[in-house]
Tab-separated table of C-alpha atoms in Angstrom:
chain	number	residue	atom	x	y	z
W	1	UNK	CA	0.000	0.000	0.000
W	2	UNK	CA	1.279	3.512	-0.689
W	3	UNK	CA	2.555	5.420	2.275
W	4	UNK	CA	1.904	9.084	2.897
W	5	UNK	CA	4.653	11.316	4.207
W	6	UNK	CA	4.041	13.473	7.228
W	7	UNK	CA	2.976	16.992	6.442
W	8	UNK	CA	3.290	20.095	8.572
W	9	UNK	CA	-0.230	19.589	9.873
W	10	UNK	CA	0.320	15.944	10.795
W	11	UNK	CA	1.898	15.176	14.182
W	12	UNK	CA	5.086	13.143	14.093
W	13	UNK	CA	3.978	11.140	17.124
W	14	UNK	CA	0.594	10.286	18.600
W	15	UNK	CA	-0.839	12.717	21.092
W	16	UNK	CA	-0.847	11.345	24.649
W	17	UNK	CA	-4.236	9.949	25.526
W	18	UNK	CA	-6.320	12.060	27.882
W	19	UNK	CA	-8.003	10.067	30.657
W	20	UNK	CA	-11.687	9.795	29.766
W	21	UNK	CA	-14.067	11.812	31.888
W	22	UNK	CA	-17.023	10.184	33.510
W	23	UNK	CA	-20.153	10.441	31.431
W	24	UNK	CA	-22.827	12.777	32.727
W	25	UNK	CA	-25.463	10.036	32.803
W	26	UNK	CA	-23.138	7.795	34.844
W	27	UNK	CA	-22.475	10.666	37.257
W	28	UNK	CA	-26.216	11.172	37.698
W	29	UNK	CA	-26.669	7.461	38.338
W	30	UNK	CA	-23.937	7.515	40.982
W	31	UNK	CA	-25.512	10.564	42.609
W	32	UNK	CA	-28.799	8.682	42.840
W	33	UNK	CA	-26.960	5.630	44.208
W	34	UNK	CA	-25.245	7.761	46.864
W	35	UNK	CA	-28.542	9.369	47.877
W	36	UNK	CA	-30.342	6.026	48.102
W	37	UNK	CA	-27.487	4.419	50.048
W	38	UNK	CA	-27.327	7.233	52.590
W	39	UNK	CA	-31.111	7.385	52.864
W	40	UNK	CA	-31.347	3.661	53.608
W	41	UNK	CA	-28.508	3.764	56.127
W	42	UNK	CA	-29.695	7.022	57.677
W	43	UNK	CA	-32.652	5.359	59.403
W	44	UNK	CA	-30.604	3.028	61.653
W	45	UNK	CA	-28.044	5.795	62.106
W	46	UNK	CA	-30.732	8.193	63.387
W	47	UNK	CA	-32.089	5.526	65.700
W	48	UNK	CA	-28.599	5.117	67.098
W	49	UNK	CA	-28.245	8.878	67.483
W	50	UNK	CA	-31.355	9.031	69.643
W	51	UNK	CA	-29.459	7.461	72.531
W	52	UNK	CA	-26.466	9.755	72.027
W	53	UNK	CA	-26.197	13.207	73.568
W	54	UNK	CA	-22.659	14.000	72.476
W	55	UNK	CA	-22.837	16.656	69.757
W	56	UNK	CA	-19.446	15.569	68.456
W	57	UNK	CA	-20.917	12.229	67.471
W	58	UNK	CA	-23.537	13.986	65.347
W	59	UNK	CA	-20.915	16.120	63.643
W	60	UNK	CA	-18.690	13.146	62.897
W	61	UNK	CA	-21.628	11.187	61.493
W	62	UNK	CA	-22.281	14.013	59.029
W	63	UNK	CA	-18.612	14.016	58.024
W	64	UNK	CA	-18.698	10.255	57.442
W	65	UNK	CA	-21.912	10.582	55.408
W	66	UNK	CA	-20.381	13.337	53.262
W	67	UNK	CA	-17.187	11.320	52.732
W	68	UNK	CA	-19.223	8.244	51.790
W	69	UNK	CA	-21.263	10.236	49.258
W	70	UNK	CA	-18.095	11.688	47.721
W	71	UNK	CA	-16.490	8.233	47.515
W	72	UNK	CA	-19.533	6.853	45.678
W	73	UNK	CA	-19.484	9.785	43.241
W	74	UNK	CA	-15.861	9.054	42.221
W	75	UNK	CA	-16.171	5.278	42.398
W	76	UNK	CA	-15.840	4.834	38.616
W	77	UNK	CA	-12.785	7.005	38.050
W	78	UNK	CA	-10.888	6.776	41.372
W	79	UNK	CA	-12.229	3.727	43.250
W	80	UNK	CA	-8.964	2.798	44.990
W	81	UNK	CA	-8.337	6.398	46.049
W	82	UNK	CA	-11.886	6.601	47.432
W	83	UNK	CA	-11.368	3.372	49.391
W	84	UNK	CA	-8.037	4.622	50.742
W	85	UNK	CA	-9.691	7.856	51.931
W	86	UNK	CA	-12.458	5.964	53.691
W	87	UNK	CA	-9.923	3.612	55.304
W	88	UNK	CA	-7.961	6.584	56.610
W	89	UNK	CA	-11.160	8.146	57.958
W	90	UNK	CA	-12.056	4.824	59.606
W	91	UNK	CA	-8.641	4.703	61.277
W	92	UNK	CA	-9.231	8.162	62.767
W	93	UNK	CA	-12.716	7.140	63.802
W	94	UNK	CA	-11.451	4.064	65.644
W	95	UNK	CA	-8.589	6.037	67.214
W	96	UNK	CA	-11.122	8.464	68.706
W	97	UNK	CA	-13.046	5.477	70.076
W	98	UNK	CA	-16.355	6.757	68.708
W	99	UNK	CA	-19.359	4.776	67.551
W	100	UNK	CA	-19.186	3.201	64.095
W	101	UNK	CA	-22.399	4.392	62.506
W	102	UNK	CA	-24.433	2.153	60.143
W	103	UNK	CA	-23.613	4.624	57.376
W	104	UNK	CA	-20.213	2.908	57.248
W	105	UNK	CA	-21.869	-0.017	55.452
W	106	UNK	CA	-21.825	2.214	52.360
W	107	UNK	CA	-18.175	1.198	51.998
W	108	UNK	CA	-19.467	-2.021	50.389
W	109	UNK	CA	-20.475	0.032	47.340
W	110	UNK	CA	-16.931	1.395	47.068
W	111	UNK	CA	-15.409	-2.072	47.526
W	112	UNK	CA	-17.648	-3.395	44.738
W	113	UNK	CA	-16.484	-0.504	42.549
W	114	UNK	CA	-12.834	-1.404	43.173
W	115	UNK	CA	-13.454	-4.856	41.734
W	116	UNK	CA	-15.670	-3.531	38.958
W	117	UNK	CA	-13.709	-0.555	37.618
W	118	UNK	CA	-10.073	-1.183	38.626
W	119	UNK	CA	-7.420	-3.284	36.933
W	120	UNK	CA	-5.410	-5.972	38.673
W	121	UNK	CA	-2.986	-3.663	40.571
W	122	UNK	CA	-5.948	-1.654	41.839
W	123	UNK	CA	-7.839	-4.784	42.850
W	124	UNK	CA	-4.857	-6.134	44.794
W	125	UNK	CA	-4.449	-2.794	46.532
W	126	UNK	CA	-8.173	-2.833	47.280
W	127	UNK	CA	-7.832	-6.270	48.908
W	128	UNK	CA	-4.998	-4.904	51.054
W	129	UNK	CA	-7.078	-1.894	52.107
W	130	UNK	CA	-10.044	-4.137	52.865
W	131	UNK	CA	-7.759	-6.227	55.091
W	132	UNK	CA	-6.742	-3.110	57.010
W	133	UNK	CA	-10.385	-1.996	57.250
W	134	UNK	CA	-11.411	-5.418	58.604
W	135	UNK	CA	-8.677	-5.211	61.247
W	136	UNK	CA	-9.928	-1.746	62.266
W	137	UNK	CA	-13.478	-3.100	62.541
W	138	UNK	CA	-12.266	-6.059	64.608
W	139	UNK	CA	-10.243	-3.791	66.913
W	140	UNK	CA	-13.196	-1.433	67.402
W	141	UNK	CA	-15.570	-4.280	68.198
W	142	UNK	CA	-13.116	-5.932	70.609
W	143	UNK	CA	-12.390	-2.717	72.512
W	144	UNK	CA	-15.832	-1.099	72.524
W	145	UNK	CA	-17.641	-4.266	73.559
W	146	UNK	CA	-14.989	-5.234	76.148
W	147	UNK	CA	-14.479	-8.587	74.493
W	148	UNK	CA	-13.230	-11.262	76.885
W	149	UNK	CA	-9.477	-11.001	77.477
W	150	UNK	CA	-8.801	-7.786	75.528
W	151	UNK	CA	-7.088	-6.249	78.573
W	152	UNK	CA	-3.870	-8.024	77.621
W	153	UNK	CA	-1.987	-7.912	74.372
W	154	UNK	CA	-2.330	-11.630	73.827
W	155	UNK	CA	-6.053	-11.498	74.506
W	156	UNK	CA	-6.509	-8.564	72.130
W	157	UNK	CA	-4.609	-10.409	69.398
W	158	UNK	CA	-6.700	-13.550	69.925
W	159	UNK	CA	-9.941	-11.580	69.833
W	160	UNK	CA	-8.971	-9.716	66.681
W	161	UNK	CA	-7.886	-12.971	65.000
W	162	UNK	CA	-11.430	-14.169	65.421
W	163	UNK	CA	-13.351	-10.957	64.905
W	164	UNK	CA	-11.655	-9.840	61.654
W	165	UNK	CA	-12.924	-12.885	59.710
W	166	UNK	CA	-16.576	-11.770	59.160
W	167	UNK	CA	-15.772	-8.233	57.908
W	168	UNK	CA	-12.919	-9.543	55.759
W	169	UNK	CA	-15.203	-12.106	54.121
W	170	UNK	CA	-17.854	-9.445	53.544
W	171	UNK	CA	-15.353	-6.975	52.059
W	172	UNK	CA	-13.727	-9.635	49.859
W	173	UNK	CA	-17.132	-10.771	48.607
W	174	UNK	CA	-17.930	-7.192	47.559
W	175	UNK	CA	-14.660	-6.917	45.575
W	176	UNK	CA	-15.102	-10.342	43.977
W	177	UNK	CA	-18.662	-9.484	42.953
W	178	UNK	CA	-17.429	-6.352	41.189
W	179	UNK	CA	-14.636	-8.321	39.505
W	180	UNK	CA	-17.132	-10.927	38.298
W	181	UNK	CA	-19.419	-8.286	36.817
W	182	UNK	CA	-16.419	-6.692	35.067
W	183	UNK	CA	-15.396	-10.067	33.610
W	184	UNK	CA	-18.917	-10.664	32.296
W	185	UNK	CA	-18.991	-7.175	30.739
W	186	UNK	CA	-15.641	-7.736	29.037
W	187	UNK	CA	-16.783	-11.068	27.663
W	188	UNK	CA	-20.027	-9.532	26.394
W	189	UNK	CA	-18.144	-6.639	24.776
W	190	UNK	CA	-15.661	-9.032	23.151
W	191	UNK	CA	-18.519	-11.121	21.765
W	192	UNK	CA	-20.207	-8.010	20.393
W	193	UNK	CA	-16.958	-6.884	18.717
W	194	UNK	CA	-16.443	-10.370	17.263
W	195	UNK	CA	-19.982	-10.390	15.869
W	196	UNK	CA	-19.490	-6.962	14.304
W	197	UNK	CA	-16.192	-8.081	12.755
W	198	UNK	CA	-17.837	-11.238	11.435
W	199	UNK	CA	-20.696	-9.252	9.895
W	200	UNK	CA	-18.217	-6.859	8.282
W	201	UNK	CA	-16.202	-9.780	6.896
W	202	UNK	CA	-19.371	-11.326	5.494
W	203	UNK	CA	-20.346	-8.007	3.925
W	204	UNK	CA	-16.899	-7.603	2.377
W	205	UNK	CA	-17.082	-11.118	0.998
W	206	UNK	CA	-20.509	-10.397	-0.472
W	207	UNK	CA	-19.177	-7.218	-2.091
W	208	UNK	CA	-16.199	-9.105	-3.507
W	209	UNK	CA	-18.485	-11.811	-4.901
W	210	UNK	CA	-20.746	-9.200	-6.486
W	211	UNK	CA	-17.708	-7.457	-7.965
W	212	UNK	CA	-16.506	-10.723	-9.496
W	213	UNK	CA	-19.961	-11.447	-10.903
W	214	UNK	CA	-20.268	-7.947	-12.324
W	215	UNK	CA	-16.834	-8.181	-13.909
W	216	UNK	CA	-17.564	-11.561	-15.464
W	217	UNK	CA	-20.977	-10.544	-16.792
W	218	UNK	CA	-19.927	-7.175	-18.197
W	219	UNK	CA	-16.525	-8.224	-19.544
W	220	UNK	CA	-17.886	-11.338	-21.231
W	221	UNK	CA	-20.917	-9.618	-22.736
W	222	UNK	CA	-18.972	-6.623	-24.023
W	223	UNK	CA	-16.277	-8.840	-25.519
W	224	UNK	CA	-18.921	-10.842	-27.407
W	225	UNK	CA	-20.758	-7.701	-28.513
W	226	UNK	CA	-17.545	-6.066	-29.764
W	227	UNK	CA	-16.514	-9.174	-31.666
W	228	UNK	CA	-19.969	-9.515	-33.271
W	229	UNK	CA	-20.106	-5.816	-34.119
W	230	UNK	CA	-16.680	-5.892	-35.764
W	231	UNK	CA	-17.700	-8.959	-37.748
W	232	UNK	CA	-20.868	-7.255	-38.951
W	233	UNK	CA	-18.922	-4.168	-40.066
W	234	UNK	CA	-16.675	-6.037	-42.467
W	235	UNK	CA	-19.116	-8.521	-43.970
W	236	UNK	CA	-21.135	-7.827	-47.103
W	237	UNK	CA	-23.566	-10.686	-46.470
W	238	UNK	CA	-26.883	-9.266	-45.276
W	239	UNK	CA	-27.855	-12.535	-43.669
W	240	UNK	CA	-24.578	-12.641	-41.720
W	241	UNK	CA	-25.144	-9.080	-40.549
W	242	UNK	CA	-28.636	-9.951	-39.376
W	243	UNK	CA	-27.272	-12.975	-37.525
W	244	UNK	CA	-24.593	-10.827	-35.863
W	245	UNK	CA	-27.114	-8.219	-34.811
W	246	UNK	CA	-29.396	-10.929	-33.468
W	247	UNK	CA	-26.513	-12.399	-31.486
W	248	UNK	CA	-25.612	-8.941	-30.151
W	249	UNK	CA	-29.209	-8.367	-29.076
W	250	UNK	CA	-29.378	-11.787	-27.367
W	251	UNK	CA	-26.070	-11.271	-25.541
W	252	UNK	CA	-27.071	-7.800	-24.393
W	253	UNK	CA	-30.453	-9.069	-23.196
W	254	UNK	CA	-28.857	-11.885	-21.205
W	255	UNK	CA	-26.286	-9.491	-19.727
W	256	UNK	CA	-29.047	-7.074	-18.768
W	257	UNK	CA	-30.877	-9.863	-16.960
W	258	UNK	CA	-27.731	-10.836	-15.058
W	259	UNK	CA	-27.018	-7.217	-14.119
W	260	UNK	CA	-30.572	-6.783	-12.851
W	261	UNK	CA	-30.163	-9.849	-10.656
W	262	UNK	CA	-26.866	-8.469	-9.348
W	263	UNK	CA	-28.530	-5.166	-8.529
W	264	UNK	CA	-31.251	-7.137	-6.785
W	265	UNK	CA	-28.572	-8.734	-4.638
W	266	UNK	CA	-27.307	-5.281	-3.708
W	267	UNK	CA	-30.797	-4.297	-2.563
W	268	UNK	CA	-31.705	-7.591	-0.917
W	269	UNK	CA	-29.018	-9.871	0.466
W	270	UNK	CA	-31.250	-12.928	0.084
W	271	UNK	CA	-32.027	-12.334	-3.605
W	272	UNK	CA	-31.310	-15.265	-5.950
W	273	UNK	CA	-27.897	-15.517	-7.560
W	274	UNK	CA	-27.481	-14.630	-11.238
W	275	UNK	CA	-28.433	-17.492	-13.516
W	276	UNK	CA	-25.104	-19.243	-13.927
W	277	UNK	CA	-24.784	-23.018	-14.120
W	278	UNK	CA	-22.814	-25.653	-15.932
W	279	UNK	CA	-26.137	-26.615	-17.467
W	280	UNK	CA	-25.739	-23.508	-19.650
W	281	UNK	CA	-22.340	-24.488	-21.071
W	282	UNK	CA	-23.716	-25.330	-24.507
W	283	UNK	CA	-25.371	-21.930	-24.876
W	284	UNK	CA	-22.153	-20.252	-23.732
W	285	UNK	CA	-20.057	-22.207	-26.248
W	286	UNK	CA	-22.509	-21.405	-29.074
W	287	UNK	CA	-22.397	-17.721	-28.224
W	288	UNK	CA	-18.588	-17.701	-28.297
W	289	UNK	CA	-18.543	-19.525	-31.617
W	290	UNK	CA	-20.917	-16.941	-33.062
W	291	UNK	CA	-18.352	-14.322	-31.997
W	292	UNK	CA	-15.729	-15.950	-34.209
W	293	UNK	CA	-13.960	-18.119	-31.625
W	294	UNK	CA	-13.227	-21.704	-32.651
W	295	UNK	CA	-14.183	-23.510	-29.464
W	296	UNK	CA	-13.743	-27.266	-29.380
W	297	UNK	CA	-15.521	-28.934	-26.494
W	298	UNK	CA	-14.576	-32.274	-25.003
W	299	UNK	CA	-17.046	-33.179	-22.283
W	300	UNK	CA	-17.098	-36.297	-20.157
W	301	UNK	CA	-18.554	-36.011	-16.667
W	302	UNK	CA	-21.340	-38.547	-16.235
W	303	UNK	CA	-23.222	-38.449	-12.963
W	304	UNK	CA	-21.167	-35.645	-11.346
W	305	UNK	CA	-23.387	-33.197	-9.460
W	306	UNK	CA	-21.852	-29.995	-8.137
W	307	UNK	CA	-23.011	-27.975	-5.148
W	308	UNK	CA	-24.630	-24.692	-6.147
W	309	UNK	CA	-21.640	-22.558	-5.194
W	310	UNK	CA	-19.253	-24.786	-7.137
W	311	UNK	CA	-21.671	-24.910	-10.089
W	312	UNK	CA	-21.720	-21.103	-10.304
W	313	UNK	CA	-17.949	-20.846	-9.837
W	314	UNK	CA	-17.191	-23.440	-12.538
W	315	UNK	CA	-19.464	-21.679	-15.035
W	316	UNK	CA	-18.022	-18.234	-14.294
W	317	UNK	CA	-14.438	-19.494	-14.565
W	318	UNK	CA	-15.195	-21.104	-17.917
W	319	UNK	CA	-16.917	-17.905	-19.056
W	320	UNK	CA	-13.956	-15.746	-17.987
W	321	UNK	CA	-11.432	-18.083	-19.640
W	322	UNK	CA	-13.323	-17.955	-22.944
W	323	UNK	CA	-13.704	-14.178	-22.684
W	324	UNK	CA	-9.942	-13.809	-22.183
W	325	UNK	CA	-9.332	-16.076	-25.162
W	326	UNK	CA	-11.636	-13.893	-27.272
W	327	UNK	CA	-9.991	-10.654	-26.155
W	328	UNK	CA	-6.329	-11.618	-25.876
W	329	UNK	CA	-5.918	-14.936	-27.691
W	330	UNK	CA	-5.002	-15.915	-31.228
W	331	UNK	CA	-8.374	-16.417	-32.929
W	332	UNK	CA	-6.746	-18.302	-35.781
W	333	UNK	CA	-6.064	-21.129	-33.334
W	334	UNK	CA	-8.747	-23.233	-31.671
W	335	UNK	CA	-9.671	-22.964	-28.021
W	336	UNK	CA	-9.750	-26.356	-26.351
W	337	UNK	CA	-12.279	-26.861	-23.570
W	338	UNK	CA	-12.317	-30.064	-21.563
W	339	UNK	CA	-14.960	-30.797	-18.941
W	340	UNK	CA	-14.101	-34.050	-17.253
W	341	UNK	CA	-15.508	-35.850	-14.252
W	342	UNK	CA	-12.585	-37.238	-12.258
W	343	UNK	CA	-12.000	-38.868	-8.859
W	344	UNK	CA	-10.487	-36.315	-6.508
W	345	UNK	CA	-8.098	-37.330	-3.685
W	346	UNK	CA	-9.651	-37.333	-0.246
W	347	UNK	CA	-13.180	-36.630	-1.403
W	348	UNK	CA	-16.018	-37.478	-3.785
W	349	UNK	CA	-15.761	-37.375	-7.543
W	350	UNK	CA	-15.589	-33.905	-8.976
W	351	UNK	CA	-15.347	-31.971	-12.193
W	352	UNK	CA	-12.332	-30.357	-13.856
W	353	UNK	CA	-12.704	-27.347	-16.139
W	354	UNK	CA	-9.663	-27.141	-18.450
W	355	UNK	CA	-9.300	-24.399	-21.098
W	356	UNK	CA	-6.329	-24.011	-23.502
W	357	UNK	CA	-5.790	-21.185	-25.974
W	358	UNK	CA	-2.909	-19.605	-27.861
W	359	UNK	CA	-1.850	-16.037	-26.998
W	360	UNK	CA	-0.835	-13.302	-29.398
W	361	UNK	CA	1.827	-12.040	-26.983
W	362	UNK	CA	3.374	-12.875	-23.613
W	363	UNK	CA	0.894	-12.385	-20.790
W	364	UNK	CA	1.435	-9.493	-18.425
W	365	UNK	CA	0.510	-9.127	-14.789
W	366	UNK	CA	-2.600	-11.034	-13.751
W	367	UNK	CA	-5.691	-8.841	-13.904
W	368	UNK	CA	-8.891	-8.762	-11.923
W	369	UNK	CA	-10.450	-11.551	-13.972
W	370	UNK	CA	-7.610	-14.034	-13.386
W	371	UNK	CA	-7.471	-13.210	-9.682
W	372	UNK	CA	-11.241	-13.630	-9.554
W	373	UNK	CA	-10.930	-17.170	-10.934
W	374	UNK	CA	-8.677	-18.189	-8.065
W	375	UNK	CA	-10.939	-16.513	-5.513
W	376	UNK	CA	-14.038	-18.196	-6.926
W	377	UNK	CA	-12.429	-21.620	-6.887
W	378	UNK	CA	-11.151	-21.212	-3.324
W	379	UNK	CA	-14.457	-19.942	-1.939
W	380	UNK	CA	-16.351	-22.796	-3.635
W	381	UNK	CA	-14.086	-25.422	-2.068
W	382	UNK	CA	-12.035	-26.085	-5.208
W	383	UNK	CA	-8.725	-24.976	-6.634
W	384	UNK	CA	-7.560	-23.200	-9.784
W	385	UNK	CA	-4.342	-22.895	-11.762
W	386	UNK	CA	-3.562	-20.379	-14.520
W	387	UNK	CA	-0.398	-20.010	-16.552
W	388	UNK	CA	1.588	-21.036	-19.639
W	389	UNK	CA	1.723	-24.768	-20.371
W	390	UNK	CA	3.764	-25.848	-23.411
W	391	UNK	CA	3.041	-22.627	-25.284
W	392	UNK	CA	-0.655	-22.572	-24.439
W	393	UNK	CA	-2.332	-20.348	-21.882
W	394	UNK	CA	-4.130	-22.737	-19.604
W	395	UNK	CA	-6.894	-22.306	-17.059
W	396	UNK	CA	-7.604	-25.355	-14.947
W	397	UNK	CA	-10.141	-25.471	-12.099
W	398	UNK	CA	-11.212	-28.523	-10.106
W	399	UNK	CA	-14.288	-28.761	-7.885
W	400	UNK	CA	-15.460	-31.594	-5.645
W	401	UNK	CA	-18.913	-33.017	-6.344
W	402	UNK	CA	-21.705	-33.297	-3.841
W	403	UNK	CA	-25.392	-32.730	-3.275
W	404	UNK	CA	-26.915	-29.668	-4.833
């Protein structure tokens, strides 16, 4: 493919990616989530406050509620940072030996967000922070409830070893739930991308097939029309001119029908394929002979049925080979066409389309028609070979037989 040099307006290196901002709809959803979370947890918190007379407890509860709301608002973009801030606030809360309000259960939303929106380093850091938070919860419960034996260091360690298990399991479950949801989302997104890629590949293949059909129909028909028209120009026989004009009209009519079917395929993907079948070989050979090409047919393929795709491909390859012989070959020499049914290795009997013709000059680079032959054969489950063989230009295509 041609390469384009950098211009003054084109950057020499890609611009560093800017971290994506949170979408406004997602921010609104998180605001609603924060409001609902605090509203649900506010009821038990207020009930707890009823028995408290210390104004400092009220003030701290409002600070915790505000910090929890802020952490939920940034849970998509900075989940680990939000968890770290809440853990630090929890450490201060426990150090002051104040009540742990029910609003602290909102940290489960942030822990879920760490698993949902962070990558592996963030998730591991989140697990570490959740371990610290579970130890803080265990220490608070052991001290504030005067758990048995906490007066000594050994007793406190034993109590915390037991009491940290429930919060740690709860915190880990929140992170794992978020990670599981993220994994499902990634798998769903990958499947959607794969389906889109598959549809695009199918569409490209359909376009390529239509392009090959259009090339074969137009190139063949125009070559026949040109040959017939040139023949009619230089003949003085009125009957021969009438026959040439009749052949031109028939070829143009058939080409028009094929083009209409191709256009129908463009409009409707399930439209029938253009009428192309090895059953129409005789009409194709007669039309080429009327154009002045000496075609000699040797056919021997009893009982060989081709699948529809192979049937179309074999006909189009034969049509393209004869068209090339008419346009580029030596018309003073015959064109040999062999259609043989043969046993193919590793599969059922098949058919071989073999066309030989003499060239007026050495062939150049393969054009669209020759490349289309190979593509047709490959897509129909067969194989094709084109080239010079003992002074003849040869097109050989083999297709396995099967049910239609």
